[in-house]
Coordinates of C-alpha atoms in Angstrom, one line a residue:
X114 CA 0.0 -0.5 -0.1
X115 CA 2.8 2.4 0.1
X116 CA 4.4 2.8 -3.0
X117 CA 0.0 3.0 -4.5
X118 CA -0.3 5.7 -1.7
X119 CA 3.2 7.6 -3.0
X120 CA 2.0 7.5 -6.2
X121 CA -1.7 8.4 -5.7
X122 CA 0.1 11.4 -3.5
X123 CA 1.2 12.8 -7.0
X124 CA -1.1 11.6 -9.4
X125 CA -4.5 11.4 -7.4
X126 CA -6.4 10.0 -10.3
X127 CA -4.8 7.4 -11.1
X128 CA -7.1 4.3 -11.7
X129 CA -4.7 1.6 -11.1
X130 CA -3.1 2.9 -7.5
X131 CA -6.5 3.8 -6.4
X132 CA -7.9 0.1 -7.7
X133 CA -4.3 -1.0 -6.1
X134 CA -5.6 0.7 -3.2
X135 CA -9.1 -1.1 -3.2
X136 CA -7.9 -4.3 -3.7
X137 CA -5.5 -4.6 -0.7
X138 CA -8.4 -3.1 1.4
X139 CA -10.2 -5.6 0.1
X140 CA -8.6 -8.9 -0.3
X141 CA -6.5 -8.2 3.1
X142 CA -7.7 -6.4 5.4
X143 CA -10.6 -7.0 4.4
X144 CA -12.9 -3.6 5.1
X145 CA -15.5 -3.6 2.6
X146 CA -16.3 0.0 3.0
X147 CA -12.8 1.0 2.4
X148 CA -12.5 -0.8 -0.6
X149 CA -15.5 0.4 -1.9
X150 CA -14.7 4.0 -1.4
X151 CA -11.7 3.6 -3.8
X152 CA -13.8 0.9 -6.4
X153 CA -15.9 4.5 -5.8
X154 CA -13.2 6.9 -6.6
X155 CA -11.7 4.7 -9.9
X156 CA -15.6 4.7 -11.2
X157 CA -16.0 7.9 -11.8
X158 CA -13.4 8.6 -13.6
X159 CA -13.8 5.0 -16.0
X160 CA -17.2 4.3 -14.9
X161 CA -16.4 0.6 -16.7
X162 CA -13.0 -0.4 -15.0
X163 CA -14.0 -4.4 -14.5
X164 CA -11.9 -4.9 -11.5
X165 CA -13.1 -1.5 -9.5
X166 CA -16.7 -2.8 -10.8
X167 CA -16.2 -6.7 -10.2
X168 CA -14.0 -5.3 -6.4
X169 CA -17.0 -3.1 -5.9
X170 CA -19.8 -5.3 -6.6
X171 CA -18.0 -8.2 -4.4
X172 CA -17.0 -5.9 -1.1
X173 CA -20.7 -5.3 -0.5
X174 CA -21.9 -8.8 -1.4
X175 CA -19.5 -9.5 1.8
X176 CA -21.0 -6.2 3.4
X177 CA -24.7 -8.1 2.0
X178 CA -26.2 -6.0 0.4
X179 CA -27.4 -7.4 -2.0
X180 CA -29.0 -5.4 -3.8
X181 CA -26.9 -3.0 -4.3
X182 CA -24.3 -5.4 -5.4
X183 CA -27.0 -7.2 -7.5
X184 CA -26.9 -4.0 -9.3
X185 CA -23.0 -3.6 -10.4
X186 CA -23.2 -6.7 -11.5
X187 CA -26.4 -6.4 -13.9
X188 CA -23.9 -3.3 -14.8
X189 CA -21.0 -5.1 -15.5
X190 CA -23.0 -7.8 -17.2
X191 CA -24.7 -5.5 -19.5
X192 CA -21.9 -3.5 -20.5
X193 CA -18.1 -5.0 -20.3
X194 CA -17.3 -8.2 -21.2
X195 CA -14.6 -9.2 -18.2
X196 CA -15.1 -11.3 -14.7
X197 CA -18.5 -12.3 -16.4
X198 CA -18.6 -15.6 -14.9
X199 CA -18.4 -14.6 -12.4
X200 CA -21.3 -12.2 -12.3
X201 CA -23.3 -15.3 -13.0
X202 CA -22.5 -16.2 -10.1
X203 CA -22.2 -13.3 -7.3
X204 CA -25.7 -13.3 -8.6
X205 CA -26.6 -16.6 -8.6
X206 CA -25.7 -16.9 -5.3
X207 CA -27.7 -14.4 -4.5
X208 CA -31.3 -15.4 -5.8
X209 CA -30.1 -18.7 -4.4
X210 CA -30.4 -17.0 -0.4
X211 CA -33.9 -15.3 -1.6
X212 CA -35.3 -18.6 -2.1
X213 CA -35.5 -18.2 -6.0
X214 CA -33.5 -21.2 -7.2
X215 CA -35.1 -20.6 -10.8
X216 CA -33.3 -17.8 -11.7
X217 CA -30.1 -19.2 -9.6
X218 CA -30.1 -22.2 -11.3
X219 CA -30.0 -19.8 -14.3
X220 CA -27.1 -17.9 -13.7
X221 CA -25.4 -20.4 -12.3
X222 CA -26.1 -22.5 -15.3
X223 CA -23.8 -19.7 -16.7
X224 CA -21.2 -19.0 -14.9
X225 CA -20.5 -22.5 -15.3
X226 CA -20.0 -22.4 -18.6
X227 CA -17.2 -19.7 -18.3
X228 CA -15.3 -21.2 -14.8
X229 CA -16.3 -24.2 -15.6
X230 CA -14.0 -25.5 -13.3
X231 CA -14.6 -22.7 -10.1
X232 CA -15.1 -24.2 -6.8
X233 CA -17.5 -21.3 -5.6
X234 CA -20.0 -22.3 -8.9
X235 CA -19.3 -25.9 -9.1
X236 CA -20.6 -25.5 -4.8
X237 CA -23.0 -24.1 -5.0
X238 CA -23.9 -25.5 -8.5
X239 CA -24.4 -29.2 -6.5
X240 CA -26.2 -27.4 -4.0
X241 CA -29.4 -26.5 -6.0
X242 CA -28.7 -30.0 -8.0
X243 CA -29.5 -31.0 -4.8
X244 CA -32.8 -28.9 -4.3
X245 CA -33.6 -30.3 -6.9
X246 CA -32.8 -34.2 -5.3
X247 CA -31.2 -34.9 -8.3
X248 CA -27.9 -36.9 -7.1
X249 CA -26.6 -38.1 -9.2
X250 CA -26.2 -34.2 -10.8
X251 CA -25.6 -33.0 -7.7
X252 CA -22.2 -35.6 -6.9
X253 CA -20.7 -34.5 -10.1
X254 CA -21.0 -31.1 -9.3
X255 CA -19.6 -31.7 -5.9
X256 CA -16.9 -33.5 -7.5
X257 CA -15.4 -31.3 -9.6
X258 CA -15.6 -29.3 -6.3
X259 CA -13.4 -31.3 -6.0
X260 CA -10.5 -30.6 -8.6
X261 CA -9.8 -26.6 -7.6
X262 CA -7.2 -26.3 -4.8
X263 CA -8.2 -23.0 -4.0
X264 CA -11.9 -24.0 -2.9
X265 CA -11.8 -26.4 0.1
X266 CA -13.4 -29.9 0.1
X267 CA -15.1 -29.8 3.8
X268 CA -18.4 -29.4 2.0
X269 CA -18.6 -30.9 -1.4
X270 CA -16.8 -33.8 1.5
X271 CA -20.0 -33.1 2.8
X272 CA -22.0 -33.5 0.0
X273 CA -21.0 -36.1 -1.8
X274 CA -21.0 -38.9 1.9
X275 CA -25.2 -37.8 2.2
X276 CA -25.5 -38.2 -1.3
X277 CA -23.9 -41.7 -1.2
X278 CA -25.6 -42.6 2.4
X279 CA -29.1 -41.8 1.1
X280 CA -27.9 -44.0 -2.3
X281 CA -28.1 -46.3 0.0
X282 CA -31.2 -45.7 1.5
X283 CA -30.6 -44.6 5.0
X284 CA -33.9 -44.1 5.7
X285 CA -32.6 -41.4 8.6
X286 CA -31.2 -38.8 6.7
X287 CA -35.0 -38.0 4.7

């Protein structure tokens, strides 16, 4: 952050440094409100800057400001061509938590086409199939999650175990 601050003292509207500061606050400090303030400075100068748009949307997501993050990702999907798979995932996640499973399925499928090995996308898709009682498809998505080395295998392994147990007719799981 020190070098970004030094650059911003000399060139206060240098968007790469502003994005860098936003990313530091988002990824390292977990101060999402400050991250949003940096991303907003970038978006005031360049409304289509993809990293700032994604960072703002992801920060709003972490703050549970779902309507706002949905609007950011809608704007991304309509106006630029970067981080689209992630935008579909976040929108699907939002729909899932609102109980709109049909909309979530439609959006997560779009995300899967763009990010076929993303553990987060596959996990959400597996959850949706699990809720739909499509156990073979759920199993496949949970299993494929395990190939994303950046995604924790804990939850997919849990569901893989539940699916296998249900296939053996363990009635107490129903």
